[in-house]
Coordinates of C-alpha atoms in Angstrom, one line a residue:
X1 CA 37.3 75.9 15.9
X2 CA 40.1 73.3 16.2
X3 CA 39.9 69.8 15.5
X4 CA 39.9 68.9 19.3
X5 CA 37.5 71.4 20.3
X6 CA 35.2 70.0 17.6
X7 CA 35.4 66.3 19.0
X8 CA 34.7 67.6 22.3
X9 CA 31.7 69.5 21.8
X10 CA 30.3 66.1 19.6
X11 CA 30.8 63.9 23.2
X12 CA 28.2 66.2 24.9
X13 CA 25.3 64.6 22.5
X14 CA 24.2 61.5 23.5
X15 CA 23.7 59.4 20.4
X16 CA 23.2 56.1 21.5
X17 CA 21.4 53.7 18.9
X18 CA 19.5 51.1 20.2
X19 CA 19.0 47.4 18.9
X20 CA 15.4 46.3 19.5
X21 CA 13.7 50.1 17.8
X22 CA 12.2 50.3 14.5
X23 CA 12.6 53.6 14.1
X24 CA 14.8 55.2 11.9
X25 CA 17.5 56.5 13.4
X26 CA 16.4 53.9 15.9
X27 CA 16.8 56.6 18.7
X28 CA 14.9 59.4 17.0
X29 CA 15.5 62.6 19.3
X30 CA 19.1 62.0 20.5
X31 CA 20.5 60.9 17.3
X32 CA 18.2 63.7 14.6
X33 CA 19.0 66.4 17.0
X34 CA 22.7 65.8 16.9
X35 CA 22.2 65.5 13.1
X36 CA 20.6 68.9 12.6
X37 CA 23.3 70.6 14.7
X38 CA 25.8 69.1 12.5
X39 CA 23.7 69.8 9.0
X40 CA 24.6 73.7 10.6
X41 CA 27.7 73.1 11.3
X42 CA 28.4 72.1 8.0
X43 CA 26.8 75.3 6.7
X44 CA 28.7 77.5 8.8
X45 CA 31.9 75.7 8.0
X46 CA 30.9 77.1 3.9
X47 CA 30.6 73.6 2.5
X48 CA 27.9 73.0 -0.4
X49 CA 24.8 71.1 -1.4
X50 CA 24.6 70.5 2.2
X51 CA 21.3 68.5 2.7
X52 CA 19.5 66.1 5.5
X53 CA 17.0 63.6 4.7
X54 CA 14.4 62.7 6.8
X55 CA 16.1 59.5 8.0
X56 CA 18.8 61.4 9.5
X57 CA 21.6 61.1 6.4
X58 CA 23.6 64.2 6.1
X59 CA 25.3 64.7 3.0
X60 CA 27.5 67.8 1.4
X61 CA 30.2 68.9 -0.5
X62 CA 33.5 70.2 -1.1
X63 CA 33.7 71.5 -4.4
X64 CA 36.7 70.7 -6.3
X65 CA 39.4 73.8 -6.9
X66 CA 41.0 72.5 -10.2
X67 CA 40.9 73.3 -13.7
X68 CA 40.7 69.5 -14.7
X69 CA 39.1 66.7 -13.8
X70 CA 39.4 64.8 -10.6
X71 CA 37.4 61.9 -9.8
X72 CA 34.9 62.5 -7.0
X73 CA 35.8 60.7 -3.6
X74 CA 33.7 60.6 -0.6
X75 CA 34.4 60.5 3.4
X76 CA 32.2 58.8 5.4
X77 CA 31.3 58.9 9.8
X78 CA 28.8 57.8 11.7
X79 CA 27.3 59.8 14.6
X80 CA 26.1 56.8 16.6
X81 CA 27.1 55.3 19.4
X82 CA 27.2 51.7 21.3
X83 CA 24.1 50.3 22.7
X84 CA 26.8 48.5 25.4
X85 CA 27.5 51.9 27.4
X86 CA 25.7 55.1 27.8
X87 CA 26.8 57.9 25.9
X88 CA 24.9 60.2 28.1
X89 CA 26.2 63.0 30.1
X90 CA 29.7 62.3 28.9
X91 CA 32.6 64.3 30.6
X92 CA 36.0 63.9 28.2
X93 CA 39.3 65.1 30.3
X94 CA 42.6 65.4 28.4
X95 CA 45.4 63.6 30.2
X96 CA 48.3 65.8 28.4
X97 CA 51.6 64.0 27.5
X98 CA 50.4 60.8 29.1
X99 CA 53.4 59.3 31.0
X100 CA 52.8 55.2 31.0
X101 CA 51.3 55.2 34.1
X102 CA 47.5 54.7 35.8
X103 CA 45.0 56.9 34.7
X104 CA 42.5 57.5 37.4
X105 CA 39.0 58.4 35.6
X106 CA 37.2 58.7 38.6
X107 CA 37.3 57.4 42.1
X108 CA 37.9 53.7 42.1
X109 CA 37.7 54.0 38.5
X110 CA 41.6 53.6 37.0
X111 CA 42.9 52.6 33.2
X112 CA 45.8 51.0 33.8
X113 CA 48.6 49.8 31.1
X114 CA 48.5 46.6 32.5
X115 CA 44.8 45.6 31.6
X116 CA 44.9 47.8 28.3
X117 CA 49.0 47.8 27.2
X118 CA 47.2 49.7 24.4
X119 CA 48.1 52.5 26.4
X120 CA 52.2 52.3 26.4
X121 CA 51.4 53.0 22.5
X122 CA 50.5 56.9 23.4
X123 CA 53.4 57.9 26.3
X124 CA 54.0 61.4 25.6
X125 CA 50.8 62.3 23.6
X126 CA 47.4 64.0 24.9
X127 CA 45.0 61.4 25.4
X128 CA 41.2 62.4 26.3
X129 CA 39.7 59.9 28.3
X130 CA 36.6 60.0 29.9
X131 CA 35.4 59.8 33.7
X132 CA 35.2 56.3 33.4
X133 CA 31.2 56.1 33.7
X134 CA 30.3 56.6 29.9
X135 CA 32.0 55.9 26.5
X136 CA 33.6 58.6 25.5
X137 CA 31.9 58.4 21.8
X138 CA 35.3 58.4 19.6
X139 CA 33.7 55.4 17.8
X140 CA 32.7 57.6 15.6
X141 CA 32.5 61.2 16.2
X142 CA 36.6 61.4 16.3
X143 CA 35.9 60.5 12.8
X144 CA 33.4 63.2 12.0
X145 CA 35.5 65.7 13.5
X146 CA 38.6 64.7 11.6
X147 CA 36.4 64.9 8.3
X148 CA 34.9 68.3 9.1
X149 CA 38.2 69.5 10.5
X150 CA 40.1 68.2 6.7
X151 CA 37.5 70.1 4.5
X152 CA 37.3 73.2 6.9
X153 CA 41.1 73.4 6.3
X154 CA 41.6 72.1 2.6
X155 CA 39.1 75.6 2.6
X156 CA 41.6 77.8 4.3
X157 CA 44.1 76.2 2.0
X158 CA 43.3 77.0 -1.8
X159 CA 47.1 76.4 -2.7
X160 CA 46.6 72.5 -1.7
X161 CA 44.9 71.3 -5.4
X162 CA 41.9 68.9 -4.8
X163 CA 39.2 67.4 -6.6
X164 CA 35.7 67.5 -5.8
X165 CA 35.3 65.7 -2.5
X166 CA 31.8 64.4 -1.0
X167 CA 31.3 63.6 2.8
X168 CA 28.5 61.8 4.9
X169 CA 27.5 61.1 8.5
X170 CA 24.7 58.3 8.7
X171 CA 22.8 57.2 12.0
X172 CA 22.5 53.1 13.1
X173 CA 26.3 51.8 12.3
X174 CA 26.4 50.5 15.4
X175 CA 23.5 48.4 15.2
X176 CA 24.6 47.7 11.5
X177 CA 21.7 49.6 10.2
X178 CA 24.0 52.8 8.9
X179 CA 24.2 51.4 5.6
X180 CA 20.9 50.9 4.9
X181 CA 19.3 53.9 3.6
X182 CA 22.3 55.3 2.4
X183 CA 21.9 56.9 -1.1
X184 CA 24.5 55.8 -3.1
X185 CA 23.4 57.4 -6.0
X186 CA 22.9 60.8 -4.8
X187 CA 26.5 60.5 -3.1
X188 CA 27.8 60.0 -6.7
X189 CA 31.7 58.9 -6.2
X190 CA 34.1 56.9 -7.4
X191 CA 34.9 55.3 -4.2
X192 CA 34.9 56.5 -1.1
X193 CA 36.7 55.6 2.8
X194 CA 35.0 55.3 6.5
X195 CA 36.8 57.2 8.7
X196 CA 35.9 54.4 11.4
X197 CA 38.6 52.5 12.7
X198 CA 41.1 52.1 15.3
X199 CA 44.5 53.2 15.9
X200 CA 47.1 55.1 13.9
X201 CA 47.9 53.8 10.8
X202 CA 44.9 51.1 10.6
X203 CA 43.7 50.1 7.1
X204 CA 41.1 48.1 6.6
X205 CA 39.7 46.2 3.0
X206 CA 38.9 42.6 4.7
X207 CA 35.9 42.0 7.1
X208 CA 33.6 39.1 8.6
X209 CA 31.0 37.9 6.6
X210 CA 27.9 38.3 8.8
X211 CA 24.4 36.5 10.2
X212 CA 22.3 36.9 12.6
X213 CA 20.6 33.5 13.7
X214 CA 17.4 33.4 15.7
X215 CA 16.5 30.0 17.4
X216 CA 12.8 29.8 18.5
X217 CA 12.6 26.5 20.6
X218 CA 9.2 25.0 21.9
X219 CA 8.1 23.2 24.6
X220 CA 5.7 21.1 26.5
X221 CA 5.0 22.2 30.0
X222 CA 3.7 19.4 32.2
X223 CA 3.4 19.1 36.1
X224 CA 7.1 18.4 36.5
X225 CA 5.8 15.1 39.3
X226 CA 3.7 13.5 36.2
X227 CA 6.3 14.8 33.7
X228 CA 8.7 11.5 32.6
X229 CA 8.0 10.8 28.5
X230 CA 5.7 14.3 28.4
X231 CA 7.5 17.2 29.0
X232 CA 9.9 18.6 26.7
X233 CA 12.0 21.7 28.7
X234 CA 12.4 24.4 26.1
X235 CA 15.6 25.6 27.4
X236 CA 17.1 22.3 28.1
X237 CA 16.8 22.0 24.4
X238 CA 18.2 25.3 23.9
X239 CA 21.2 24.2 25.8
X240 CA 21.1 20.9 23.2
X241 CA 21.6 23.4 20.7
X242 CA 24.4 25.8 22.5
X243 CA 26.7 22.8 23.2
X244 CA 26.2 21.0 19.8
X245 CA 28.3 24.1 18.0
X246 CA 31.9 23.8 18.4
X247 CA 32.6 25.0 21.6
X248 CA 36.7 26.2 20.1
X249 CA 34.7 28.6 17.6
X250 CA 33.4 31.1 20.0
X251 CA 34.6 34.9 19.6
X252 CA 36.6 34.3 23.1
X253 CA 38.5 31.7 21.6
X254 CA 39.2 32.5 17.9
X255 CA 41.5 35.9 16.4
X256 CA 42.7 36.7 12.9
X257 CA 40.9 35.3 10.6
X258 CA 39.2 32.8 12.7
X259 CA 35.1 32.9 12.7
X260 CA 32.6 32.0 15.5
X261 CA 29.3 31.6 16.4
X262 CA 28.4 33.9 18.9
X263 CA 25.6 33.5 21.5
X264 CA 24.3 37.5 21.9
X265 CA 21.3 36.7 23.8
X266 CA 19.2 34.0 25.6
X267 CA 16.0 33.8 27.4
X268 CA 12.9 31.3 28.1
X269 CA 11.0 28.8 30.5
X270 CA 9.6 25.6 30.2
X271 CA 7.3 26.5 27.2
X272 CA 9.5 28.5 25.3
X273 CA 13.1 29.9 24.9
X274 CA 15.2 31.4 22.1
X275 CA 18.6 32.2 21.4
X276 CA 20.5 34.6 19.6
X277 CA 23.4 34.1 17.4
X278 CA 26.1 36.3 15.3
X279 CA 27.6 34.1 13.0
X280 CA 31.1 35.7 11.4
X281 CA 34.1 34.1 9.1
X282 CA 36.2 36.0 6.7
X283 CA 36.0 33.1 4.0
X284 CA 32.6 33.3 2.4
X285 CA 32.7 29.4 2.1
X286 CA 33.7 28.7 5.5
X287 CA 30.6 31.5 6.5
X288 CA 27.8 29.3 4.6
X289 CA 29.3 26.3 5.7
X290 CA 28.4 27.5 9.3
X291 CA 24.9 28.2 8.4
X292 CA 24.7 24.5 7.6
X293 CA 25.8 23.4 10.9
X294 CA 23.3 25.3 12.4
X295 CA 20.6 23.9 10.5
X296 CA 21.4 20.4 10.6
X297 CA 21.6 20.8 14.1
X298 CA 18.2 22.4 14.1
X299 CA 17.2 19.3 12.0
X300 CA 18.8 16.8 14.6
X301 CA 16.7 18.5 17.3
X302 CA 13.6 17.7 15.6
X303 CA 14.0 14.4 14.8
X304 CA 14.9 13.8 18.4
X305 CA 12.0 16.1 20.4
X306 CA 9.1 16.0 17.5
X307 CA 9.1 18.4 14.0
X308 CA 8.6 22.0 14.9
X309 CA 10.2 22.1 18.7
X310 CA 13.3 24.3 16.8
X311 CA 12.8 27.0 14.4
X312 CA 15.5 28.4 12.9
X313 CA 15.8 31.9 11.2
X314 CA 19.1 32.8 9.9
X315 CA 19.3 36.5 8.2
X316 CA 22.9 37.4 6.1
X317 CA 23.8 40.9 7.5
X318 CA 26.9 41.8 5.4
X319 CA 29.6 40.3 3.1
X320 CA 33.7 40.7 3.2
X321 CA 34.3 43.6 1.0
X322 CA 37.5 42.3 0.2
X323 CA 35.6 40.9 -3.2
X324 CA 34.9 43.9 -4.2
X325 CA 38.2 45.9 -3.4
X326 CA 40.7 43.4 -5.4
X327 CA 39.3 44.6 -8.3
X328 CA 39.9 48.4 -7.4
X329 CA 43.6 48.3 -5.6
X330 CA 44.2 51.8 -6.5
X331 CA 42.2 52.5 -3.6
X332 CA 43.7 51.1 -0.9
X333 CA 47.3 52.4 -2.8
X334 CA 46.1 55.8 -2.8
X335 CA 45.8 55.5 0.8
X336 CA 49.5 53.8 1.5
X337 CA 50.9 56.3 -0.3
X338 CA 49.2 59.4 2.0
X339 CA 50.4 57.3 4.9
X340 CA 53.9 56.8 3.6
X341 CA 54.4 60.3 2.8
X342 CA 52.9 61.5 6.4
X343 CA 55.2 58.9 8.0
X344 CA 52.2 57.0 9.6
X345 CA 53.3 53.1 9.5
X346 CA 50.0 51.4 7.7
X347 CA 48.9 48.5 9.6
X348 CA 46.6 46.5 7.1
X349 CA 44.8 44.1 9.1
X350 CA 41.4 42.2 8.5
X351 CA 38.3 44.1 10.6
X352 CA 37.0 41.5 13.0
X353 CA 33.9 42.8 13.0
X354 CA 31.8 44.9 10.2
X355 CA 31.5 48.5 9.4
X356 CA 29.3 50.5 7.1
X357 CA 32.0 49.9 4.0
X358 CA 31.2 46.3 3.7
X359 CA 27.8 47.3 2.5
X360 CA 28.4 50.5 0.6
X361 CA 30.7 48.3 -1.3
X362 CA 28.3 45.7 -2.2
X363 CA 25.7 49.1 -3.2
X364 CA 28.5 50.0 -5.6
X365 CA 30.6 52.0 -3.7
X366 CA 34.0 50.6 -3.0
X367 CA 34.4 52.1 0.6
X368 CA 38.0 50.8 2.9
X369 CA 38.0 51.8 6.4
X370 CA 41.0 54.2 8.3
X371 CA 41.9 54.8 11.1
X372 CA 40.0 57.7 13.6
X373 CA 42.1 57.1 16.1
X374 CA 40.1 55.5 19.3
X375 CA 40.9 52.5 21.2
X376 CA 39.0 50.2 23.6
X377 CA 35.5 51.2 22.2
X378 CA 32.3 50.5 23.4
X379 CA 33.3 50.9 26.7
X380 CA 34.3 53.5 29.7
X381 CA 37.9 52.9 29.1
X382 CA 38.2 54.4 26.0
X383 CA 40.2 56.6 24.8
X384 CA 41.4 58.7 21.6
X385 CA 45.0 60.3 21.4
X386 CA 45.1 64.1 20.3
X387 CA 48.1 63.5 18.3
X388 CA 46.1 60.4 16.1
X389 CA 43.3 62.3 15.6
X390 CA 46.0 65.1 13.7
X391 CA 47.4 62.2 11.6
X392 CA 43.9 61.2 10.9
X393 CA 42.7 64.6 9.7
X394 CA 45.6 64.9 7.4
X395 CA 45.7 61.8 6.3
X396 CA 41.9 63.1 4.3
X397 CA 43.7 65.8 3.3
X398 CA 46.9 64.3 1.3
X399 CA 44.1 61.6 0.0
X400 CA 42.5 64.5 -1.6
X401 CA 45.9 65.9 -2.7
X402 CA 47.1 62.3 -4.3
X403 CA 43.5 61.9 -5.6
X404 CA 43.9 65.3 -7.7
X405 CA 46.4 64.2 -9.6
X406 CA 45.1 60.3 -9.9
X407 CA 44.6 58.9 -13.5
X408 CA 43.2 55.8 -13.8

């Protein structure tokens, strides 16, 4: 089976997480059942110690073909997809040697260059697209096949010298569960890379530092023609508390390196509202400073409606791994070097968002994100370029090439 094949036949299971379960995975069926046909896959494909735990965490090996030692490094996807689109009933059509122009999806459905320039990029290559009413599921099971597809042909390849190489698939990264119930420890590597990001070349060490911020605001429902000095309207106050965060740090007007609060979710009445907040920043002092804001204007609140109208809950999700890579360059080197000698320009940029090697590096397991290939996730106009993918796949395999020879 080829690499694009492989990808392919992932779309057709739906593996949409979901925010709101406590389950895990948090969509048992769709996501275990796309998990056991890859635990066969893997078996089929001749790798070792290939095991699933009941949680859904799939983890086997590639056992190492030299004489010496190598240290063990590991290659990590998730199988999820976004709660934003459905990932059911997905059809993926390959637009070969794309020429800059509209891409009609389906009828009245077009991706055009001038909404995503993203496009112009990928003139000439073999983009698969989908039919514009589903994601098409490249974020991440482009990755998986590009892991699979490396080990499958480092395999067929016994000349190409390699250490012993670990890989994983998890469940729940898009609800930023994936990491959770990872087993470091059984992984056992040095350090290890997500094969989760973005277009070619992408490299990614820095991410947000993360929260999640529940406000609970209570009110005082009175007959709104005897209400003056009685009632207190739970979501005016929750509109207190929206427009007393600065309204220039919101994810639509901040990039780079810039944090935000976020407002994710809002619902109430008279008696009772609450919001929802993400709360990001790359600097970690700049990310508890914004926990402060938010609780002194949680404080403010009470002392001008009564003690208890605002409760604030404020839970840390993940840290910047960036802390923990500094100390371990030779990761991220490893890496430039595979790209420079594949001719892939590295673009090292900071992840505006999180993935599941901002926690597996804070478990121990120092774990930079590259690139898979996709673009415009989440979302029916996504895409993934055949040619990427290829770059992708053999970027694993000259890390495992360089890593044979690494001494540290």
């Amino acid at each position: 089976m080829d690499l694009i094949t492989r990808f392919i036949n992932y779309t057709k299971f739906d593996t949409q997480s979901a925010e709101e379960s406590s389950t895990v995975p948090s969509t048992l069926e769709k996501q275990l059942t796309f998990a056991a046909y890859l635990k066969s896959e893997l078996e089929h494909e001749g790798l070792e110690d290939v095991e699933m735990d009941e949680k859904g965490y799939i983890y086997a090996t590639l056992p190492s073909n030299l004489k010496t030692n190598a240290p063990v490094i590991g290659f990590i996807a998730h199988y999820d997809t976004s709660p934003d689109c459905s990932g059911a009933g997905v059809k993926p059509r390959i637009v070969e040697k794309y020429d800059g122009g509209d891409i009609t999806l389906s009828e009245g459905i077009v991706s055009s260059p001038e909404k995503f320039p993203e496009l112009l990029a990928h003139v000439g290559e073999d983009l698969i697209v989908t039919d514009g009413h589903t994601l098409l599921g490249a974020d991440d099971k482009a990755g998986i096949a590009e892991i699979v597809q490396a080990m499958v042909w480092l395999k067929q390849h016994p000349e190409v010298k390699h250490g012993k190489v670990r890989i994983a698939f998890n469940p729940d990264e898009e609800i930023g569960m994936g990491a959770h119930h990872f087993d470091v420890e059984k992984f056992a590597c040095q350090w290890a890379y997500t094969i989760d990001g973005g277009d070619l070349g992408e490299l990614e060490y820095e991410n947000f530092n993360a929260a999640v911020a529940k406000v609970s605001l209570k009110g005082v429902s009175v007959h709104p023609g005897y209400a003056k000095g009685k009632m207190i309207n739970a979501c005016v106050v929750a509109m207190d508390f929206a427009s007393m965060l600065p309204a220039d740090e919101r994810p639509e007007t901040t990039e780079g390196y810039q944090g935000f609060f976020h407002l994710v979710g809002m619902e109430g009445g008279v008696e009772q509202a609450r919001l929802t907040y993400i709360i990001r920043d790359h600097d970690r002092s700049c990310f508890e400073n914004r926990k402060r804001v938010m609780e002194r204007i949680a404080t403010e609140l009470n002392v001008r409606y009564g003690e208890g109208t605002v409760t604030l809950n404020i839970s840390d999700q993940y840290y910047n791994m960036k802390e923990k890579i500094d100390p371990q360059m030779h990761v991220i080197d490893i890496v430039l070097k595979a790209m420079q000698e594949l001719g892939v320009p590295p673009r090292v940029e900071p992840i505006r968002g999180g993935t599941d090697g901002a926690q597996l590096s804070f478990k121990g397991l120092p774990c930079p994100n590259i690139f898979a290939g996709g673009v415009n996730f989440h979302g029916p106009y996504e895409f993934v370029s055949c040619q990427v993918m290829e770059k992708a796949m053999q970027t694993i395999i000259k890390i495992c090439e360089i890593t044979a020879g690494y001494n540290d």
